[in-house]
Coordinates of C-alpha atoms and ligand atoms in Angstrom, one line a residue:
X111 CA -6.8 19.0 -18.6
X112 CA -6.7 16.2 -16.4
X113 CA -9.7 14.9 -17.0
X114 CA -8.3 14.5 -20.9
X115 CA -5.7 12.9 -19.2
X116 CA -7.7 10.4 -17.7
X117 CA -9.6 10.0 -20.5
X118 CA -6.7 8.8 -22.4
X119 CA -5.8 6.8 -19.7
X120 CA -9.3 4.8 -20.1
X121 CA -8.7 4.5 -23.6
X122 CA -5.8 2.3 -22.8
X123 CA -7.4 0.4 -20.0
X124 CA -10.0 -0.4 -22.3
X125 CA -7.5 -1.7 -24.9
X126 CA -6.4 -4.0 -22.3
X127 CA -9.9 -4.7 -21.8
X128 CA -10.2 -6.0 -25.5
X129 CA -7.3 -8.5 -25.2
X130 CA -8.5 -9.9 -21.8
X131 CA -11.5 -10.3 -23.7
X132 CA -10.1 -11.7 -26.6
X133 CA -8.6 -14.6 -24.3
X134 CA -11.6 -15.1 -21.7
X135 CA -12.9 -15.8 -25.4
X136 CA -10.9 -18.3 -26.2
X137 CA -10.9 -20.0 -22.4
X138 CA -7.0 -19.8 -22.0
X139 CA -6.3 -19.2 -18.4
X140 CA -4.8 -15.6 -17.4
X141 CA -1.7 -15.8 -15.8
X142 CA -1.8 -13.0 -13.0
X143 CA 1.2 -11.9 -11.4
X144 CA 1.1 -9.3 -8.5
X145 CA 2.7 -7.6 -5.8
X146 CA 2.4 -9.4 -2.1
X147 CA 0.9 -5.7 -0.3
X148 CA -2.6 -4.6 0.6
X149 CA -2.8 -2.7 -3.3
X150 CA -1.6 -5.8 -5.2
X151 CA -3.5 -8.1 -3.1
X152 CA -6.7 -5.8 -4.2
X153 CA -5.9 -5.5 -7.4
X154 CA -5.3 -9.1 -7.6
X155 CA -8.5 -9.4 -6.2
X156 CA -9.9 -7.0 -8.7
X157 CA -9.0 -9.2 -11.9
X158 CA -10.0 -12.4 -10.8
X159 CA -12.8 -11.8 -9.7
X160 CA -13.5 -10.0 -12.6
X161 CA -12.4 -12.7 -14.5
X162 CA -14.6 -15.5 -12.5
X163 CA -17.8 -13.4 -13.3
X164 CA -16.9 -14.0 -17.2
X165 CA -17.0 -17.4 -16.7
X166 CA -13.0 -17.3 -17.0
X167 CA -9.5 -19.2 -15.4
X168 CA -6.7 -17.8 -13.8
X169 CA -3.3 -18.7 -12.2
X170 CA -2.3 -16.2 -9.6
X171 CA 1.7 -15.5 -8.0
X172 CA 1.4 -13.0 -5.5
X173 CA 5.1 -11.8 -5.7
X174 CA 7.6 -9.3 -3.2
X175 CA 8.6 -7.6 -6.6
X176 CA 9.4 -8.6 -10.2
X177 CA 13.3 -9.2 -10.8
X178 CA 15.2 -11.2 -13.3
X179 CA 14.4 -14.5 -11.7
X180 CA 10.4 -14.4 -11.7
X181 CA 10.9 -13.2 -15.2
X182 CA 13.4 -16.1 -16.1
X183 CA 10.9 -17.9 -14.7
X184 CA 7.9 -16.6 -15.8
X185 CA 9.7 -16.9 -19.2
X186 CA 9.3 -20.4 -19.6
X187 CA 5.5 -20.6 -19.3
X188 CA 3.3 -21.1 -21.9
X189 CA 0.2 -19.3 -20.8
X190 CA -1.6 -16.8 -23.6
X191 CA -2.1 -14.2 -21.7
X192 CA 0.0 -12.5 -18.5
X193 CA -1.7 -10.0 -16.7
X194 CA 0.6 -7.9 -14.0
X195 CA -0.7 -5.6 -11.4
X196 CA 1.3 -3.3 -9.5
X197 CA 4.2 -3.6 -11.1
X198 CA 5.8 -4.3 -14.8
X199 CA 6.4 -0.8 -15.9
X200 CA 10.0 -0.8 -15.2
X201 CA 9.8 -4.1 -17.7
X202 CA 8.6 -3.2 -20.7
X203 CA 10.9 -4.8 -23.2
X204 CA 11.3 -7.6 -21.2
X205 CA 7.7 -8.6 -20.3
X206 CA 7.6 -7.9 -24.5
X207 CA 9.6 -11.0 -24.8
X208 CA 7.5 -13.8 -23.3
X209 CA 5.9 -16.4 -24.6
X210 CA 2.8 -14.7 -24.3
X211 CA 0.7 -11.1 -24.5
X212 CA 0.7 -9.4 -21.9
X213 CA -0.8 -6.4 -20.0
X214 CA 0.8 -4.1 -17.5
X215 CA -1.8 -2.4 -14.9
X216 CA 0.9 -0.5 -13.2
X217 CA 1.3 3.1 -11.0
X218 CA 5.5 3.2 -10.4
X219 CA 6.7 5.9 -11.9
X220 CA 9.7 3.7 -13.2
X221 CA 9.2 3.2 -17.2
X222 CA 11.9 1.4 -19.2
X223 CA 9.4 1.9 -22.0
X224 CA 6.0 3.4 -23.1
X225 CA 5.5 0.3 -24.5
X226 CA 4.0 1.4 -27.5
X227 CA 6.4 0.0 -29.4
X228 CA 5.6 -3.9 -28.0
X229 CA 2.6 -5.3 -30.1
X230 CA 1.9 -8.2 -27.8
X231 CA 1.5 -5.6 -24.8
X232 CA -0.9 -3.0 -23.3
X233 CA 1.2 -1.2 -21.1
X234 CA -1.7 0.8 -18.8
X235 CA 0.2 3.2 -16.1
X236 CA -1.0 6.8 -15.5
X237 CA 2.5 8.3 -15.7
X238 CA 2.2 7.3 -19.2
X239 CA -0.4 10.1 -19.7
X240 CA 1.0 12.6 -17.0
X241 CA -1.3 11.4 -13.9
X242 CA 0.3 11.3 -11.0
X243 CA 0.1 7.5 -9.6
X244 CA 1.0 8.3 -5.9
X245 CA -1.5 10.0 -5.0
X246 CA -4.3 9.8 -7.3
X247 CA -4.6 5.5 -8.7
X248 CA -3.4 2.6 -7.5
X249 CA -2.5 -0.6 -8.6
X250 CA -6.0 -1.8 -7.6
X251 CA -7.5 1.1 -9.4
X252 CA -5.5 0.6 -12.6
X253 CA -6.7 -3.0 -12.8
X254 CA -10.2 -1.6 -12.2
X255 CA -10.1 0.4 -14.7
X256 CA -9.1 -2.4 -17.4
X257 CA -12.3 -4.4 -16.3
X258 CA -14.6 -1.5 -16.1
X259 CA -16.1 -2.0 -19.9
X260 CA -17.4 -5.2 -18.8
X261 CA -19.9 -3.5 -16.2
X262 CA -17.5 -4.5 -13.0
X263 CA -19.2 -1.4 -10.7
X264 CA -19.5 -3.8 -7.8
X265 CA -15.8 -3.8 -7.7
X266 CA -14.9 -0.4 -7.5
X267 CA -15.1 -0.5 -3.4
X268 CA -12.0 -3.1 -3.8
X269 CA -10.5 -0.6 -6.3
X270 CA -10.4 1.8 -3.3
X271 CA -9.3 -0.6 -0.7
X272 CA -5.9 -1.0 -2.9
X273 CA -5.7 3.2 -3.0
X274 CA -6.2 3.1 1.5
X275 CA -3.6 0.3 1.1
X276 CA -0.7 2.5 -0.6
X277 CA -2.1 5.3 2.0
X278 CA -3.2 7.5 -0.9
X279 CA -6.1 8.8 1.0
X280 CA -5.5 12.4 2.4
X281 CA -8.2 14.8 3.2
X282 CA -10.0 12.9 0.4
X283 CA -9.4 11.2 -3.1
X284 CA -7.6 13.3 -5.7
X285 CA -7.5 12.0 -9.7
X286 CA -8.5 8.9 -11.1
X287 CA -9.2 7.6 -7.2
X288 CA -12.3 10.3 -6.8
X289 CA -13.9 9.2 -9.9
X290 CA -13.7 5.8 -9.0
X291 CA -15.3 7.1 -5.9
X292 CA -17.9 9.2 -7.5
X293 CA -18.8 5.9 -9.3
X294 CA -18.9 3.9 -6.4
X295 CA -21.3 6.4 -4.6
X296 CA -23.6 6.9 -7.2
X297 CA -24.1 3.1 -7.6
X298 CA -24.1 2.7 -3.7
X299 CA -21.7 0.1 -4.2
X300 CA -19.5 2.4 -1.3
X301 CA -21.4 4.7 1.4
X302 CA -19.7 7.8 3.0
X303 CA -20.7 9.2 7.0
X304 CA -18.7 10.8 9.5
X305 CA -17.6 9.1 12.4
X306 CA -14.7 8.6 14.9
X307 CA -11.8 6.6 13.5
X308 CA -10.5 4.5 16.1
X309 CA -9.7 0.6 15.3
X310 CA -12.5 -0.7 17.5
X311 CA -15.5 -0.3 19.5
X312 CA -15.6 -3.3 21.3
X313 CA -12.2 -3.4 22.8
X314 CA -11.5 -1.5 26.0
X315 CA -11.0 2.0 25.1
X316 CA -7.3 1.9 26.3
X317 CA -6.4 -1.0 23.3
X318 CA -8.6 0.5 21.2
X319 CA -7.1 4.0 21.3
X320 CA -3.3 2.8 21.5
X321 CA -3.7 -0.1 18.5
X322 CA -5.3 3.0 16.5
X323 CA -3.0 3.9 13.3
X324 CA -4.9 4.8 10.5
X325 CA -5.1 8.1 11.6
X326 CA -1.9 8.0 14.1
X327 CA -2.5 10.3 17.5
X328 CA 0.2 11.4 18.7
X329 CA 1.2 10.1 22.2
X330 CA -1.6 8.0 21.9
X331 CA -1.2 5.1 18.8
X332 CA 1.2 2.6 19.6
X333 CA 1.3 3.1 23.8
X334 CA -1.0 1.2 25.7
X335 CA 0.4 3.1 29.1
X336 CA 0.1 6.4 27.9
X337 CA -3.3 5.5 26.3
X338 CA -4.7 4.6 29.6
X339 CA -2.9 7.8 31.4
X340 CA -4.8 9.5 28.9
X341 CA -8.3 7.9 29.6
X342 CA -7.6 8.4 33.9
X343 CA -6.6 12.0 32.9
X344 CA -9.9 12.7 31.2
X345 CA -12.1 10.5 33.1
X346 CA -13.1 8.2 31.5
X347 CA -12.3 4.7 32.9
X348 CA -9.6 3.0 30.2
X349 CA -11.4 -0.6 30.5
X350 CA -14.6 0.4 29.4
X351 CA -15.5 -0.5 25.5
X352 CA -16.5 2.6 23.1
X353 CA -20.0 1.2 22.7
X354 CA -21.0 1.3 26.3
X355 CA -20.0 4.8 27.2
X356 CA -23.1 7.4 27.2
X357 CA -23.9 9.5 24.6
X358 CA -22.0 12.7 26.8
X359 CA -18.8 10.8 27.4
X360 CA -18.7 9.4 23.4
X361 CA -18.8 13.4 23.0
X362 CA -16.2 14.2 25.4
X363 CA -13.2 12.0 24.1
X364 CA -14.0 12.7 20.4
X365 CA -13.6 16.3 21.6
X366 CA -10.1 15.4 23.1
X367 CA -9.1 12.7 20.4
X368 CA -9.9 15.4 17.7
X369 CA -7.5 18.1 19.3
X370 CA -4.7 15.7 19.0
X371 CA -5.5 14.4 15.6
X372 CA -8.3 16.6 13.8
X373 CA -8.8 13.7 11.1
X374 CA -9.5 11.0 13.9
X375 CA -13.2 12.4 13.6
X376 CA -13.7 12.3 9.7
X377 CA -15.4 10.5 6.6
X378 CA -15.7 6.3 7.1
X379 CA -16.0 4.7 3.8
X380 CA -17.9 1.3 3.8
X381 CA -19.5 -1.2 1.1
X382 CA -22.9 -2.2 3.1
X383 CA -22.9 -5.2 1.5
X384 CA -19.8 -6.4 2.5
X385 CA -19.1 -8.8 5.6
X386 CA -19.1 -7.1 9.1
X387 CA -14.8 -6.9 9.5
X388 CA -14.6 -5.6 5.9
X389 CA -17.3 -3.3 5.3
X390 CA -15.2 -0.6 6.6
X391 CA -13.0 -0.1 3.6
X392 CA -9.7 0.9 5.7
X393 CA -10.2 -1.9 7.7
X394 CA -10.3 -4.3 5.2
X395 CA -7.2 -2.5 3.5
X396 CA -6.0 -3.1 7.0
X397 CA -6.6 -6.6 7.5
X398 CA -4.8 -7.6 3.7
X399 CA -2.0 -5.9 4.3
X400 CA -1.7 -7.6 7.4
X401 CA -1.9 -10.8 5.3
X402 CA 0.9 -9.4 3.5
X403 CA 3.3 -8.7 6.2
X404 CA 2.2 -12.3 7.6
X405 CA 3.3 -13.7 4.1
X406 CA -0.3 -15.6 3.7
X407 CA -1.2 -13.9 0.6
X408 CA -3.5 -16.4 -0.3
X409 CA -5.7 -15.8 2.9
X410 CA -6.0 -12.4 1.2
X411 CA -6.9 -13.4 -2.1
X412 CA -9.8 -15.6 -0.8
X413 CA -11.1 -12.4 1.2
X414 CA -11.2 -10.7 -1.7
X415 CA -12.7 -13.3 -3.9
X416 CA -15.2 -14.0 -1.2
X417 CA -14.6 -17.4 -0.1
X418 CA -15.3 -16.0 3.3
X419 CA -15.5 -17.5 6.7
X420 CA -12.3 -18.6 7.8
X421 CA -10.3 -16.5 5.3
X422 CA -12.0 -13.5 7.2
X423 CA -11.1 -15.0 11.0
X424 CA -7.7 -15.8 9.8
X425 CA -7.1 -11.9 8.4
X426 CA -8.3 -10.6 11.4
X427 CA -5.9 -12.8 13.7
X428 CA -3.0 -11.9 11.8
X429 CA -4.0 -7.7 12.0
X430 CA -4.0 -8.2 15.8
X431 CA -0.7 -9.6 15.6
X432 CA 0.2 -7.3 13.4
X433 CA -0.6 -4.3 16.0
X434 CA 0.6 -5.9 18.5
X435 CA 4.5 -5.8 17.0
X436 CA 3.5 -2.4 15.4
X437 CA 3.0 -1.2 19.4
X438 CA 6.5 -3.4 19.7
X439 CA 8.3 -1.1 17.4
X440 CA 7.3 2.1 18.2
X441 CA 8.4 1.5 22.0
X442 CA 11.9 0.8 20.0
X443 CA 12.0 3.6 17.9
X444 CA 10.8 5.6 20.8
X445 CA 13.7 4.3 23.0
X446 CA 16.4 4.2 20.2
X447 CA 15.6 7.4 17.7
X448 CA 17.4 7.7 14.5
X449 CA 20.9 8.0 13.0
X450 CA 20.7 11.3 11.8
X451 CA 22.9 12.4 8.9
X452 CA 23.0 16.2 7.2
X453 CA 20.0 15.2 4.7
X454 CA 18.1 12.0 5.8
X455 CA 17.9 9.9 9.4
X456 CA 18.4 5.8 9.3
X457 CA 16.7 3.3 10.9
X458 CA 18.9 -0.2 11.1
X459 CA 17.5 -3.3 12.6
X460 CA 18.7 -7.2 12.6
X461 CA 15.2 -7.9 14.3
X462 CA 13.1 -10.6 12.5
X463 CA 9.6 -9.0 14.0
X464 CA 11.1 -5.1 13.0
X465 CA 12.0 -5.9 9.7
X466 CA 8.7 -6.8 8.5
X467 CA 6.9 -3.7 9.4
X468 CA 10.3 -1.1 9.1
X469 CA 8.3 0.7 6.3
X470 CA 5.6 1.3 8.5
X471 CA 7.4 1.7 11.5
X472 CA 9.2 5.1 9.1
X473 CA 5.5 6.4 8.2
X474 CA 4.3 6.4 12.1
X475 CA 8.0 7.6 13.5
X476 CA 7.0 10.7 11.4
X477 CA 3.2 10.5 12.1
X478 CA 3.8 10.3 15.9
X479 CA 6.5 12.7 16.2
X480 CA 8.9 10.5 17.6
X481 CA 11.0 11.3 14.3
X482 CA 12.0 14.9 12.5
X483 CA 9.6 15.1 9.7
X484 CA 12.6 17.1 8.1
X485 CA 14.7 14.6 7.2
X486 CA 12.9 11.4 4.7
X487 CA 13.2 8.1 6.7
X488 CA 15.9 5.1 5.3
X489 CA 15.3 2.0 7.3
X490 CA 18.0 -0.7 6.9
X491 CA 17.3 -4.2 7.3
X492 CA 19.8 -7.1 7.2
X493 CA 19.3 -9.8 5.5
X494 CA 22.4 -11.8 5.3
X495 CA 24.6 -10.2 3.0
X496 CA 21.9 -8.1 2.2
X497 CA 20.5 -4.8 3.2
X498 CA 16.4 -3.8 2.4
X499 CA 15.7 -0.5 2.6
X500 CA 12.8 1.2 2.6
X501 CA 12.3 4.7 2.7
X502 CA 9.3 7.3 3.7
X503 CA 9.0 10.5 3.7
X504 CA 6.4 13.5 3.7
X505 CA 4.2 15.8 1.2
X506 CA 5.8 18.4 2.5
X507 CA 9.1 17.2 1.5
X508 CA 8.1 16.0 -1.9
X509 CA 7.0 19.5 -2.7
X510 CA 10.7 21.0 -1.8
X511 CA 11.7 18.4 -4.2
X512 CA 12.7 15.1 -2.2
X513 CA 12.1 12.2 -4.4
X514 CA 13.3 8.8 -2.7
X515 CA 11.9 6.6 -5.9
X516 CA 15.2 7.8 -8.0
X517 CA 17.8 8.7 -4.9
X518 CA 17.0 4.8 -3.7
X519 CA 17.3 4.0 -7.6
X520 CA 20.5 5.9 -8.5
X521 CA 22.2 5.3 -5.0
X522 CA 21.6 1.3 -5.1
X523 CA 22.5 0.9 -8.5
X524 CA 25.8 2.6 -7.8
X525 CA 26.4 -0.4 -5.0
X526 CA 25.0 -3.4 -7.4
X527 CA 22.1 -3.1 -6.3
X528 CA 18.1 -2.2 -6.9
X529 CA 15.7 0.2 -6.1
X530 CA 13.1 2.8 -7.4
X531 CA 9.5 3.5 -5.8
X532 CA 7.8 6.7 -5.6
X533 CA 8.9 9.9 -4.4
X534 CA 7.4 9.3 -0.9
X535 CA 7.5 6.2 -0.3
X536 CA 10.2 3.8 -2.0
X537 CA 12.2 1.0 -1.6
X538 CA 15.8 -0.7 -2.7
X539 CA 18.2 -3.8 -2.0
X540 CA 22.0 -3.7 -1.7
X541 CA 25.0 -5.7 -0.3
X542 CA 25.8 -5.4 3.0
X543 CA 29.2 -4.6 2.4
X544 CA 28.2 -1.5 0.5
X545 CA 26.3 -0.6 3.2
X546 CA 27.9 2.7 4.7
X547 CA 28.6 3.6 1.3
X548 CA 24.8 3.6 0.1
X549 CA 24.1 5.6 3.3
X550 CA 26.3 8.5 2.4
X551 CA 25.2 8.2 -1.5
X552 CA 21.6 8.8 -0.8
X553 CA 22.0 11.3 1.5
X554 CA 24.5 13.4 -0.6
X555 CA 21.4 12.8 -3.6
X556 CA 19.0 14.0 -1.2
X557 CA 21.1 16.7 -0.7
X558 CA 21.3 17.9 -4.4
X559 CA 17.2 17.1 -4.4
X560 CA 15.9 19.3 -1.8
X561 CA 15.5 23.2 -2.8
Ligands
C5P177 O1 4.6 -1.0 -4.1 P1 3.6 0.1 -3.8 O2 3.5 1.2 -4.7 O3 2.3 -0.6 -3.8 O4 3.8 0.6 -2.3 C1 3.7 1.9 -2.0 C2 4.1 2.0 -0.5 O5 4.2 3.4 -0.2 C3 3.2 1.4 0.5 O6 3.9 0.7 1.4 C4 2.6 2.6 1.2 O7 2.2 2.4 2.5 C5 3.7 3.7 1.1 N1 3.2 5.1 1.1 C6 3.5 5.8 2.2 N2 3.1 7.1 2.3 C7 2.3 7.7 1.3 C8 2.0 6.9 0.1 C9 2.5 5.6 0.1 O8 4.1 5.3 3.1 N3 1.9 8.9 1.4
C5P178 O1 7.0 -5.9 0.6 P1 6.1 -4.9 1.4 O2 5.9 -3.7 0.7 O3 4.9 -5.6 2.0 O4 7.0 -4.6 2.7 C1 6.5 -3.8 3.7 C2 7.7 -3.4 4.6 O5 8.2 -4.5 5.3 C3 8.8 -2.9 3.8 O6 8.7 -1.5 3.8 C4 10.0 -3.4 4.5 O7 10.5 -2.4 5.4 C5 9.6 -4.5 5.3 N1 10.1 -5.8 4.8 C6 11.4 -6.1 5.1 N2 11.9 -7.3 4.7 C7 11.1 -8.2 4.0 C8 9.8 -7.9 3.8 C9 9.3 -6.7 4.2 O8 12.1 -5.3 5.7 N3 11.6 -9.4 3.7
C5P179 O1 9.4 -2.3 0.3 P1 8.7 -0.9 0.5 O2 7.3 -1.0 1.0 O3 9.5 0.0 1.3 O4 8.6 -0.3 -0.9 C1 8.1 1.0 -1.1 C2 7.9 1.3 -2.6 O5 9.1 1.1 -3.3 C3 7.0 0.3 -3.2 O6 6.2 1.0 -4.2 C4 7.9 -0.7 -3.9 O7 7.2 -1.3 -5.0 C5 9.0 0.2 -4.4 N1 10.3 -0.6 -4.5 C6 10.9 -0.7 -5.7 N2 12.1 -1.4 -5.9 C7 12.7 -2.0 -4.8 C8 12.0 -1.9 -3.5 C9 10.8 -1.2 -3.4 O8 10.4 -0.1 -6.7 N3 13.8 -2.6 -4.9

């Protein structure tokens, strides 16, 4: 069943395929448009290089999300082709109406339009054909797949960074993710082997345990204090790098790392080809979504087309910052808590460091205990007149029904404002002044959602 499913679903890639084609043919340049995170920075990634390897031109806007203005904008161009990645499907009839064709590599579940009905359009997006695009594709795997007649094998590891960007790795790939996977095993293009998963081995252990996230220990990621406690408790002397403790000792703390977190000792995925900082595929996922939170997209476009060196140095620099106010955070959520309401808890912040990472800073609250994993997460950041929201919750939750994608869209567009997402993870914008009104809309909706 769903492997008809995704069969369909490479039957459309593939039609996109043909136009691309069709234009690389004719040597008009592809206008790419894409969203500003670690997946649309892959799946950017994913396209151009694509298209550079058939001898092709593109224009690339890495973008926070589409609205009326970029389309306004984007409206007036006269390019042939427009290619969008991680986002579009919630502008079908719109993106219909430019100048030129178009094709939507999109996983949202937010669909103004199967688009079926738009001849100048390829509309490819797994809900479309009943996949589930939270979990099992994203944006960068999409994209992937609409390049994949032309032989692009090699890029299938960057397909997956995108997926470890939108956190869709959980004991495993599910979907159209694991046969990307399969693919890029069996071509060796991506290895698998088991090892500990903490952010570095040539740090002291005490930073290298506490700037570990990815997966979060309790007590542990995001505390540099407790992180040494931890080490003196044990034994082990905190300064000392991972690399140059014996074999005995490596042992010992996996064995005490792995009763907080059992997945901190699992499968490392890596493309052997790949440059030292990025051969480790969350890693790289890592470093371009810290490009993304540092707005320097670009820096994360060259990684991923492989105009290397300082690129590479730069990412890295800007992940370290990026830990570094990720550690700042959780020591404020830790101190401050959450404003809990019947249904949901909120997060507010006026902080210019806080409100770049307040999605995150939700996923970890959860992760790390330091917030009820009963209750979805609504951060609120001002901007202005504005509010941004983002919201996170958990699998758990989805499953009793919680789906924050269309509370965030239904309650913002009560207030004049926008939203949608997925049911886990989603976001929205609304005025200030609606502000304590959109808090009690969404958590009355999630109210009505959970069973
Ligand atoms: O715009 P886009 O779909 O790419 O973003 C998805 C967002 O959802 C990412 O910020 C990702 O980190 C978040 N997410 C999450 N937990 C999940 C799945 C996705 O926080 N289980
Ligand atoms: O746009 P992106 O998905 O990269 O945003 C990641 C997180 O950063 C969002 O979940 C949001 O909490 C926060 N953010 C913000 N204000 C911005 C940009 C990002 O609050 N202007
Ligand atoms: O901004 P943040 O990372 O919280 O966004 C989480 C998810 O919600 C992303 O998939 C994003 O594309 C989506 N979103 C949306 N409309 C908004 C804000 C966020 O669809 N206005």
């Amino acid at each position: 069943m769903t492997l008809k499913k995704q069969h369909y679903l490479l039957n459309r890639a593939e039609e996109a395929c043909t136009l691309l084609k069709e234009h690389l043919d004719q040597d008009h340049v592809v206008r790419v448009i894409s969203h500003n995170d670690a997946d649309g920075i892959s799946a950017a990634g994913v396209i151009c290089n694509a298209i550079s390897q058939e001898g092709g031109k593109f224009h690339v806007t890495m973008v926070p999300r589409l609205n009326e203005e970029t389309l306004d904008r984007l409206s007036r161009e006269k390019y042939k082709l427009f290619f969008f990645c991680d986002m579009g499907s919630g502008y079908v009839k719109r993106i219909g109406r430019l100048r030129g064709q178009a094709v939507i590599a999109d996983h949202h579940q937010t669909m103004d339009s199967n688009g079926d009905d738009e001849e100048s359009l390829v509309h490819v997006n797994p809900h479309l054909f009943g996949l589930d695009g939270t979990r099992d594709v994203s944006a960068s795997g999409v994209t992937y797949l609409t390049v994949k007649p032309l032989e692009k094998v090699e890029l299938t590891g960057l397909a997956l960074v995108g997926a470890f960007g939108d956190m869709q790795y959980a004991d495993g790939f599910t979907g159209v993710n694991q046969t990307i996977l399969k693919e890029a095993t069996e071509s060796g293009v991506v290895t698998e082997h088991e090892d500990l998963k903490i952010s570095s081995k040539d740090d002291p252990l005490y930073k290298a345990l506490a700037h570990t996230f990815k997966p979060a220990i309790p007590g542990i990621s995001g505390n540099l204090e407790k992180s040494q406690a931890f080490l003196e408790k044990i034994g082990i002397s905190y300064g000392i790098k991972f690399t140059d403790l014996a074999n005995e000792e490596k042992d010992f703390l996996t064995e005490h790392l792995t009763k907080m977190n059992p997945k901190v000792f699992d499968t490392v995925y890596s493309m052997p080809k790949e440059d030292p900082a990025l051969r480790n595929l969350e890693n790289y996922a890592e470093i371009l979504d810290a490009c993304g939170k540092n707005k320097n997209y670009a820096v994360g476009l060259s990684i991923c087309l492989g105009e290397r060196e300082s690129a590479i140095s730069q990412g890295v620099e800007f992940l370290s910052k990026y830990r570094d106010s990720l550690i700042r955070g959780i020591s404020w959520i830790s101190r401050e808590g959450a404003q809990e309401m019947d249904y949901v808890q909120y997060l507010y912040t006026e902080d210019k460091e806080n409100k770049k990472i307040m999605g995150t800073l939700a996923s970890l609250g959860i992760d790390l205990n330091i917030l009820t994993p009963e209750k979805p997460v609504i951060t609120l950041s001002r901007m202005h007149n504005l509010v941004k929201i983002s919201g996170r919750t958990t699998l758990e939750m989805t499953q009793r029904g919680v789906n924050l994608g269309f509370a965030l869209e239904q309650a913002a567009k009560s207030f004049n404002g926008a939203g949608g997402g997925h049911n886990i993870a989603a976001g929205a914008v609304v005025p200030y002044k609606e502000l304590e009104n959109f808090k009690n809309l969404v958590n009355d909706i999630v109210s009505t959602q959970v069973t």
